[in-house]
Amino acid sequence: MTVSDVQLLLTRFSMIDLPLITITVFAVLLTLRLTKWYMAWKYAQPLGSPGAVKGSRISGIILNWTINLTPPRDLPARLEPGFYFVGLTMHLSFIAILLLTKSHITVITGWLKYLGIPISINVNMFLQRPYTHIISALLLASITVMFARRVYHYATKSPLRGLIGSGEFIATPFILVIGLTGLLAALRVLPEPFTQYLVISHVILVQLFIIYVPASKFIHGISAFIVRTLSGVKRGRLGV
Amino acid sequence: MQPQPLIPISISGLTATQLIQLETCVKCGACAHACPVYNEDKHSFAIPALKLSELRDIVNRANSILSILFPRRMLVARGKLEKIAKEAYGRCTLCGRCWVGCVFNIDNRELREVLRSTLYRANLLPEPLMKFASALREARNPLGLEAKRRLNWVNKLKEVKVGEEASTVYFVGCQSSLTEDGEGIATATATLLSLSREDWAILGEQEWCCGNPWIAIGDFEQARRHALHNTLAIEALRAKRVITSCACCYQLLKWKYPQLIGRQPRFEVLHTSEYLSQRTSIIPHGNPVPLYKRLDVRATYHDPCLLARLGGVVEEPRRIIRGLVKEFIEMPENRIDTYCCGGGGLLKELERDLSVKIGIRRIKHAESVKAELLLTACPFCKANLAEAAAKAGSSIRVLDLAELVARQAGLT
């Protein structure tokens, strides 16, 4: 078996066979998680009587996703501004790299076509280098700082150490490695065929990450939207 | 060493929304910095998110497929649960600051109530709270006093309708009707109601505690019983409106009673500050009341957590105060971000020193803006802040809003 055969085999596995496994496992785990949530569903009287409601629920949701997230209104932003801005950078750059870059949109549309979902997008309107590289660097830097914060609390035996479980030392480095392989592959810092191996590693790691999402704290990528929206409803009702 | 007895643990009352919140926490620790208890007691167990992990652990044990296959998973060592109970009941004032301090807005306060309820049903209520709960169960007030004592403050006033039909019911609350410190608030509110020519009455001996301490203990059934009793008692007087001067009573009557009794009560609920801000004839803007000059003092206002953050009453008290004092200044941590006075969540019953320490920090906030008068709108906040001011040797005066209005109107 030649090097190009291995390359071909790995490429085929990571891009054609593995996605099917990834999507199946992801769907099963996510269904289990959603079923667990659904099982706990029960009817409860809403907070306060209809006449008591002080504000609009819709405006509560809108405010909770806009003004209430800004530093003058957001309490975490005022209490720990460094943490707020690094966290914000990390999340925004993660979303941007995933949904605003040409390379990733090409892959996502490819996956959708693979699943039989027809989609037609002009990928050239999305961000390309050097912006992709800048965003990647921002993402990596912010994840590193957030990880360092956790390590610092752990090492200095601060009271916040209680919050840091062993899972933290798997989850964050996991994303860090994904980001790093992606950036290094994009920058082509290594000669061929190593760059191709980086791409393959990146694709495999991303799929492992997708499988890991429903079973880990990364579920907050989905549930945070539900929680903050419902909190907006509550704040809307209370008028705060 | 003898093996510890195992206790079966089960969760009930956890809604889907709460479960999603529970599983959304990423343990970033943002809530720790928002927590007034953690600020005084830098201990892991004071971090709200850590309590969530304990609850999540219990939920995972009690509600997982594995527990159906292996029921022993639902058994937890008594010692471990006792330790969790000690921390779940202590080191929290249920102020809800972790809710707005959380980047996702996870309502840690409600989840803490579920945790307490779980532990309560497993008979793990800490010893000091057992006495408190039994007094509350027997006397229907947290002070364990006879119901007729609720009328002590009334005797000092003329013509108060007790248990008679009226369009407005003044829900006095236990702290205002049963403690000497709170009586001033009850008297001031009653006087203001009479002055407004309001057709009002009180429930008298028929008034039970609003049920807030039961929620803090974790006995939702008792809370429901109190809610139902008070609702029926108020409705029996054909009242269209309930006014209360207590932030805890307000939050429960207005926001929680429909959830507890499963229907909408047939009355509107107002806090004294909301009522007074609607009555322009009492506050100086209109004023047929012989108001003396504005109080020449630099005043600030402490938002009670259950009135502002969890009750939605933020601007009304400020509107009144601005008309009554010469200089009104905001202190740090106000409105929805208000800092706890330390008097809630039964912390005072378990860790009095910690409770007062939180109060002292709030007094320092007031001192930082050079306030001479600290106003609030809850008898519990008033009591705790006054105690904290005395302990800290501060010259700051603590008054309830109703007391200030009555004083400025020359009524007391």
XYZ file of N, CA and C in Angstrom, chain B residues 128-316:
567
model
N -31.525 23.039 63.229
C -32.126 24.334 63.613
C -33.393 24.652 62.815
N -33.448 24.175 61.597
C -34.622 24.473 60.770
C -35.810 23.576 61.112
N -35.536 22.455 61.758
C -36.644 21.568 62.151
C -37.545 22.280 63.156
N -36.897 22.940 64.127
C -37.666 23.688 65.142
C -38.432 24.816 64.465
N -37.747 25.474 63.559
C -38.347 26.588 62.831
C -39.575 26.100 62.054
N -39.407 24.953 61.382
C -40.507 24.413 60.565
C -41.669 23.979 61.441
N -41.358 23.403 62.588
C -42.470 22.928 63.426
C -43.232 24.126 64.022
N -42.503 25.203 64.360
C -43.175 26.418 64.849
C -44.056 27.000 63.747
N -43.520 26.995 62.539
C -44.259 27.535 61.393
C -45.514 26.699 61.112
N -45.369 25.396 61.263
C -46.508 24.506 60.997
C -47.605 24.718 62.045
N -47.194 24.888 63.305
C -48.198 25.016 64.374
C -48.822 26.403 64.420
N -47.976 27.420 64.380
C -48.496 28.779 64.573
C -48.858 29.472 63.263
N -48.452 28.900 62.141
C -48.676 29.494 60.816
C -47.980 30.838 60.660
N -46.920 31.015 61.437
C -46.037 32.163 61.208
C -44.628 31.749 61.634
N -43.601 32.304 61.003
C -42.237 31.823 61.272
C -41.728 32.150 62.673
N -42.436 33.047 63.376
C -41.974 33.396 64.721
C -42.575 32.473 65.780
N -43.511 31.643 65.371
C -44.133 30.690 66.302
C -45.022 31.372 67.331
N -45.535 32.553 67.014
C -46.372 33.291 67.966
C -47.859 33.025 67.704
N -48.663 33.263 68.745
C -50.115 33.044 68.605
C -50.703 33.996 67.561
N -51.733 33.516 66.887
C -52.339 34.313 65.806
C -52.890 35.639 66.326
N -53.389 35.643 67.575
C -53.987 36.899 68.074
C -52.958 38.022 68.240
N -51.679 37.628 68.315
C -50.638 38.644 68.420
C -50.567 39.512 67.155
N -51.139 39.009 66.063
C -51.144 39.770 64.815
C -51.921 41.079 64.956
N -52.758 41.133 66.026
C -53.597 42.328 66.180
C -53.012 43.340 67.164
N -51.876 43.006 67.743
C -51.273 43.913 68.731
C -51.092 45.326 68.197
N -50.552 45.426 66.970
C -50.274 46.765 66.421
C -51.561 47.510 66.081
N -52.621 46.749 65.814
C -53.902 47.357 65.416
C -54.503 48.128 66.588
N -54.279 47.608 67.799
C -54.877 48.229 68.986
C -54.444 49.682 69.171
N -53.304 50.012 68.585
C -52.806 51.380 68.732
C -53.484 52.332 67.742
N -54.254 51.782 66.827
C -54.908 52.618 65.817
C -56.418 52.641 66.024
N -57.052 53.631 65.403
C -58.515 53.695 65.490
C -59.123 53.082 64.234
N -60.266 52.514 64.391
C -61.097 52.061 63.259
C -60.344 51.263 62.193
N -59.867 50.120 62.567
C -59.301 49.216 61.567
C -60.268 48.053 61.410
N -60.699 47.836 60.180
C -61.626 46.723 59.938
C -60.839 45.414 59.913
N -61.255 44.501 60.762
C -60.568 43.206 60.812
C -61.532 42.118 60.339
N -61.183 41.463 59.259
C -61.992 40.369 58.734
C -63.351 40.793 58.220
N -63.486 42.067 57.858
C -64.758 42.544 57.289
C -64.581 42.768 55.791
N -65.740 42.764 55.094
C -65.667 42.978 53.647
C -65.094 44.355 53.337
N -64.235 44.391 52.363
C -63.637 45.672 51.948
C -63.085 45.511 50.545
N -62.940 46.634 49.847
C -62.436 46.507 48.475
C -60.931 46.251 48.451
N -60.270 46.649 49.534
C -58.818 46.445 49.594
C -58.453 45.705 50.879
N -57.573 44.747 50.750
C -57.059 44.057 51.933
C -55.597 44.441 52.102
N -55.262 44.826 53.324
C -53.849 45.073 53.616
C -53.273 43.781 54.194
N -52.423 43.133 53.411
C -51.772 41.893 53.858
C -50.518 42.322 54.614
N -50.606 42.273 55.935
C -49.579 42.917 56.768
C -48.246 42.156 56.712
N -48.313 40.832 56.757
C -47.074 40.043 56.788
C -46.624 39.808 58.209
N -45.920 38.717 58.428
C -45.544 38.314 59.797
C -44.554 39.283 60.431
N -43.547 39.677 59.672
C -42.506 40.531 60.247
C -43.087 41.880 60.681
N -44.032 42.402 59.912
C -44.600 43.707 60.254
C -45.628 43.608 61.378
N -46.360 42.521 61.435
C -47.409 42.466 62.449
C -46.938 41.842 63.760
N -45.882 41.062 63.722
C -45.500 40.320 64.926
C -44.214 40.802 65.590
N -43.483 41.675 64.946
C -42.250 42.146 65.592
C -42.348 43.638 65.878
N -41.699 44.024 66.936
C -41.746 45.424 67.355
C -41.139 46.331 66.276
N -40.068 45.809 65.672
C -39.366 46.568 64.650
C -40.240 46.804 63.416
N -41.042 45.778 63.096
C -41.859 45.878 61.891
C -43.156 46.637 62.084
N -43.572 46.773 63.345
C -44.858 47.429 63.630
C -44.957 48.830 63.042
N -43.804 49.510 63.035
C -43.779 50.875 62.500
C -44.225 50.891 61.044
N -43.820 49.859 60.309
C -44.166 49.776 58.879
C -45.666 49.530 58.735
N -46.187 48.612 59.569
C -47.621 48.299 59.510
C -48.439 49.539 59.861
N -48.031 50.219 60.925
C -48.769 51.405 61.364
C -48.737 52.488 60.287
N -47.554 52.699 59.726
C -47.424 53.742 58.698
C -48.295 53.411 57.482
N -48.246 52.153 57.052
C -49.031 51.767 55.871
C -50.522 51.917 56.147
N -50.948 51.456 57.328
C -52.369 51.548 57.688
C -52.820 53.004 57.714
N -51.991 53.851 58.288
C -52.348 55.268 58.377
C -52.477 55.880 56.983
N -51.557 55.517 56.124
C -51.599 56.044 54.758
C -52.834 55.552 54.006
N -53.223 54.308 54.259
C -54.421 53.775 53.603
C -55.665 54.529 54.059
N -55.727 54.780 55.357
C -56.877 55.515 55.895
C -56.916 56.924 55.321
N -55.754 57.541 55.261
C -55.651 58.901 54.746
C -56.113 58.979 53.287
N -55.867 57.896 52.558
C -56.272 57.867 51.143
C -57.748 57.554 50.984
N -58.461 57.480 52.093
C -59.895 57.139 52.117
C -60.147 55.811 51.410
N -59.261 54.907 51.633
C -59.385 53.575 51.038
C -60.329 52.743 51.895
N -61.175 51.944 51.238
C -62.026 51.012 51.975
C -61.189 49.751 52.191
N -60.554 49.668 53.363
C -59.592 48.580 53.546
C -59.829 47.804 54.837
N -59.312 46.596 54.816
C -59.422 45.742 56.010
C -58.181 44.863 56.092
N -58.018 44.264 57.256
C -56.933 43.273 57.353
C -57.560 41.915 57.667
N -56.797 40.872 57.431
C -57.326 39.533 57.694
C -57.253 39.188 59.177
N -56.393 39.891 59.899
C -56.258 39.640 61.337
C -55.734 38.239 61.621
N -56.450 37.536 62.517
C -55.980 36.198 62.891
C -56.078 35.218 61.734
N -56.875 35.578 60.730
C -57.028 34.685 59.564
C -55.841 34.766 58.605
N -54.957 35.728 58.848
C -53.798 35.841 57.964
C -52.753 34.806 58.373
N -52.334 34.011 57.417
C -51.234 33.073 57.643
C -49.992 33.641 56.979
N -48.870 33.107 57.380
C -47.620 33.465 56.691
C -47.833 33.245 55.189
N -47.241 34.094 54.353
C -47.470 33.987 52.900
C -47.023 32.640 52.334
N -46.098 31.977 53.015
C -45.628 30.664 52.549
C -44.198 30.684 52.052
N -43.614 31.883 52.023
C -42.239 31.996 51.534
C -41.252 31.129 52.332
N -41.361 31.089 53.673
C -40.417 30.222 54.405
C -40.572 28.746 54.048
N -41.793 28.348 53.707
C -41.981 26.940 53.317
C -41.261 26.642 52.012
N -41.286 27.605 51.106
C -40.572 27.397 49.842
C -39.067 27.329 50.119
N -38.611 28.188 51.024
C -37.188 28.175 51.371
C -36.799 26.857 52.046
N -37.730 26.292 52.800
C -37.463 25.001 53.446
C -37.501 23.876 52.410
N -38.404 24.025 51.449
C -38.537 22.996 50.412
C -39.823 22.216 50.519
N -40.740 22.674 51.383
C -42.029 21.985 51.506
C -43.061 22.739 50.656
N -43.153 22.372 49.396
C -44.044 23.079 48.474
C -45.508 22.808 48.804
N -45.784 21.672 49.425
C -47.163 21.337 49.766
C -47.680 22.292 50.850
N -46.853 22.541 51.852
C -47.246 23.492 52.899
C -47.385 24.898 52.311
N -46.486 25.234 51.405
C -46.564 26.560 50.763
C -47.890 26.682 50.014
N -48.261 25.599 49.358
C -49.523 25.599 48.607
C -50.705 25.767 49.563
N -50.605 25.091 50.724
C -51.685 25.182 51.720
C -51.843 26.627 52.214
N -50.709 27.269 52.484
C -50.751 28.667 52.937
C -51.328 29.563 51.835
N -50.887 29.293 50.611
C -51.349 30.126 49.486
C -52.864 29.996 49.324
N -53.337 28.781 49.416
C -54.766 28.537 49.244
C -55.567 29.187 50.376
N -55.073 29.034 51.599
C -55.774 29.618 52.748
C -55.880 31.136 52.597
N -54.740 31.758 52.315
C -54.740 33.223 52.216
C -55.600 33.702 51.039
N -55.522 32.991 49.923
C -56.310 33.387 48.752
C -57.802 33.325 49.087
N -58.217 32.215 49.700
C -59.642 32.069 50.035
C -60.076 33.104 51.069
N -59.192 33.373 52.033
C -59.526 34.364 53.072
C -59.701 35.751 52.452
N -58.831 36.084 51.516
C -58.920 37.404 50.869
C -60.171 37.460 49.990
N -60.394 36.405 49.238
C -61.556 36.380 48.344
C -62.868 36.403 49.134
N -62.849 35.831 50.339
C -64.054 35.835 51.172
C -64.450 37.255 51.570
N -63.484 38.150 51.618
C -63.778 39.554 51.965
C -64.174 40.362 50.727
N -64.291 39.674 49.588
C -64.654 40.282 48.303
C -63.699 41.429 47.912
N -62.477 41.266 48.323
C -61.497 42.318 48.000
C -61.076 42.225 46.545
N -60.904 43.390 45.943
C -60.460 43.429 44.547
C -58.951 43.661 44.478
N -58.419 44.078 45.624
C -57.015 44.470 45.611
C -56.349 44.107 46.938
N -55.106 43.678 46.866
C -54.335 43.389 48.073
C -53.112 44.279 48.060
N -52.877 44.919 49.199
C -51.679 45.758 49.306
C -50.802 45.152 50.388
N -49.535 45.065 50.108
C -48.627 44.540 51.131
C -47.375 45.402 51.200
N -46.804 45.476 52.380
C -45.589 46.286 52.533
C -44.357 45.402 52.628
N -44.561 44.101 52.447
C -43.435 43.166 52.563
C -43.073 42.631 51.171
N -41.779 42.672 50.844
C -41.341 42.228 49.516
C -41.541 40.724 49.326
N -41.336 39.955 50.401
C -41.494 38.490 50.299
C -42.958 38.152 50.029
N -43.859 38.786 50.807
C -45.291 38.535 50.627
C -45.708 38.954 49.222
N -45.186 40.094 48.776
C -45.555 40.610 47.454
C -45.167 39.623 46.367
N -43.923 39.159 46.439
C -43.435 38.258 45.386
C -44.277 36.988 45.336
N -44.623 36.494 46.521
C -45.402 35.256 46.555
C -46.838 35.484 46.106
N -47.477 36.495 46.719
C -48.885 36.759 46.394
C -49.062 37.049 44.910
N -48.179 37.860 44.385
C -48.370 38.303 43.008
C -47.898 37.274 41.987
N -46.712 36.729 42.210
C -46.109 35.902 41.158
C -46.235 34.407 41.397
N -46.194 33.985 42.656
C -46.146 32.537 42.907
C -47.507 31.907 43.230
N -48.429 32.704 43.784
C -49.714 32.102 44.173
C -50.433 31.408 43.011
N -50.486 32.015 41.817
C -51.157 31.306 40.720
C -50.518 29.947 40.436
N -49.205 29.882 40.557
C -48.515 28.607 40.328
C -48.817 27.616 41.449
N -48.869 28.134 42.671
C -49.073 27.236 43.811
C -50.491 26.697 43.880
N -51.478 27.561 43.652
C -52.863 27.097 43.812
C -53.470 26.600 42.494
N -52.767 26.806 41.408
C -53.226 26.278 40.129
C -54.362 27.057 39.494
N -54.582 28.265 39.914
C -55.583 29.124 39.272
C -55.223 30.590 39.552
N -55.934 31.471 38.872
C -55.669 32.890 39.080
C -56.496 33.409 40.255
N -55.868 34.034 41.246
C -56.651 34.635 42.332
C -57.528 35.772 41.786
N -58.640 36.030 42.496
C -59.558 37.066 41.993
C -59.247 38.441 42.593
N -57.977 38.752 42.698
C -57.605 40.083 43.200
C -56.266 40.502 42.597
N -56.083 41.807 42.619
C -54.824 42.367 42.107
C -53.884 42.565 43.302
N -52.603 42.425 43.090
C -51.650 42.588 44.202
C -50.753 43.795 43.945
N -50.641 44.631 44.960
C -49.785 45.818 44.829
C -48.847 45.907 46.025
N -47.651 46.355 45.770
C -46.773 46.663 46.892
C -47.092 48.090 47.333
N -46.810 48.395 48.586
C -47.098 49.746 49.100
C -46.510 50.820 48.182
N -45.293 50.555 47.689
C -44.648 51.570 46.850
C -45.416 51.770 45.538
N -45.952 50.696 44.988
C -46.747 50.824 43.755
C -48.013 51.621 44.052
N -48.638 51.273 45.169
C -49.882 51.949 45.550
C -49.631 53.440 45.779
N -48.578 53.728 46.551
C -48.295 55.132 46.870
C -47.895 55.921 45.633
N -47.200 55.287 44.725
C -46.786 56.034 43.526
C -47.981 56.319 42.619
N -49.055 55.537 42.774
C -50.280 55.817 42.004
C -51.078 56.944 42.652
N -50.918 57.075 43.995
C -51.698 58.061 44.747
C -50.939 59.374 44.800
N -51.112 60.185 43.821
C -50.354 61.435 43.803
C -50.779 62.380 44.925
N -51.907 62.083 45.587
C -52.336 62.991 46.651
C -51.530 62.798 47.927
N -50.830 61.676 48.017
C -50.038 61.481 49.226
C -48.615 61.954 49.005
N -48.091 61.587 47.861
C -46.738 62.071 47.601
C -46.806 63.532 47.168
N -45.759 64.276 47.331
C -45.836 65.724 47.263
C -46.351 66.354 45.968
N -46.339 65.638 44.873
C -46.673 66.307 43.612
C -48.068 66.941 43.615
N -49.054 66.245 44.146
C -50.413 66.747 44.077
C -50.732 67.694 45.210
N -50.492 67.780 46.263
C -50.660 67.306 47.578
C -51.674 67.995 48.460
N -52.793 67.421 48.684
C -53.703 67.952 49.670
C -53.250 67.621 51.100
N -52.340 66.672 51.205
C -51.853 66.276 52.530
C -50.875 67.330 53.031
N -50.990 67.724 54.293
C -50.066 68.756 54.780
C -48.644 68.234 54.889
N -47.989 68.235 53.769
C -46.604 67.761 53.801
C -45.694 68.886 54.251
N -44.757 68.525 55.080
C -43.777 69.513 55.479
C -42.742 69.577 54.370
N -41.755 70.368 54.574
C -40.732 70.497 53.520
C -40.043 69.154 53.295
N -39.411 69.035 52.146
C -38.676 67.807 51.834
C -37.613 67.576 52.896
N -37.450 66.324 53.244
C -36.472 65.977 54.276
C -35.072 66.350 53.782
N -34.406 67.150 54.599
C -33.093 67.633 54.197
C -32.039 66.571 54.522
N -31.969 65.605 53.648
C -31.068 64.494 53.914
C -30.603 63.894 52.589
N -29.431 63.299 52.626
C -28.932 62.593 51.437
C -29.344 61.126 51.592
N -30.276 60.712 50.761
C -30.843 59.371 50.938
C -30.506 58.458 49.772
N -30.457 57.173 50.073
C -30.284 56.182 49.021
C -31.317 55.084 49.222
N -31.452 54.229 48.237
C -32.495 53.209 48.318
C -31.921 51.819 48.060
N -32.259 50.894 48.923
C -31.861 49.497 48.738
C -33.047 48.732 48.155
N -32.878 48.196 46.943
C -33.953 47.404 46.334
C -34.007 46.026 46.996
N -35.128 45.672 47.629
C -35.218 44.296 48.130
C -35.217 43.329 46.937
N -34.492 42.221 47.077
C -34.345 41.283 45.939
C -35.697 40.811 45.432
N -36.578 40.481 46.382
C -37.862 39.905 45.982
C -38.818 40.957 45.426
N -38.503 42.200 45.642
C -39.354 43.256 45.103
C -38.854 43.722 43.737
N -37.537 43.870 43.604
C -36.988 44.391 42.343
C -36.680 43.274 41.356
N -35.664 42.483 41.676
C -35.207 41.459 40.729
C -36.275 40.403 40.476
N -36.965 40.009 41.539
C -37.916 38.901 41.390
C -39.363 39.353 41.484
N -39.559 40.668 41.622
C -40.913 41.176 41.722
C -41.256 42.221 40.681
N -40.240 42.813 40.077
C -40.468 43.767 39.000
C -40.806 45.180 39.447
N -40.674 45.476 40.756
C -40.958 46.845 41.217
C -39.623 47.569 41.400
N -39.332 48.450 40.465
C -38.016 49.083 40.469
C -38.121 50.607 40.527
N -38.936 51.177 39.649
C -38.966 52.638 39.536
C -39.930 53.301 40.522
N -40.978 52.605 40.906
C -41.998 53.213 41.779
C -41.415 53.760 43.084
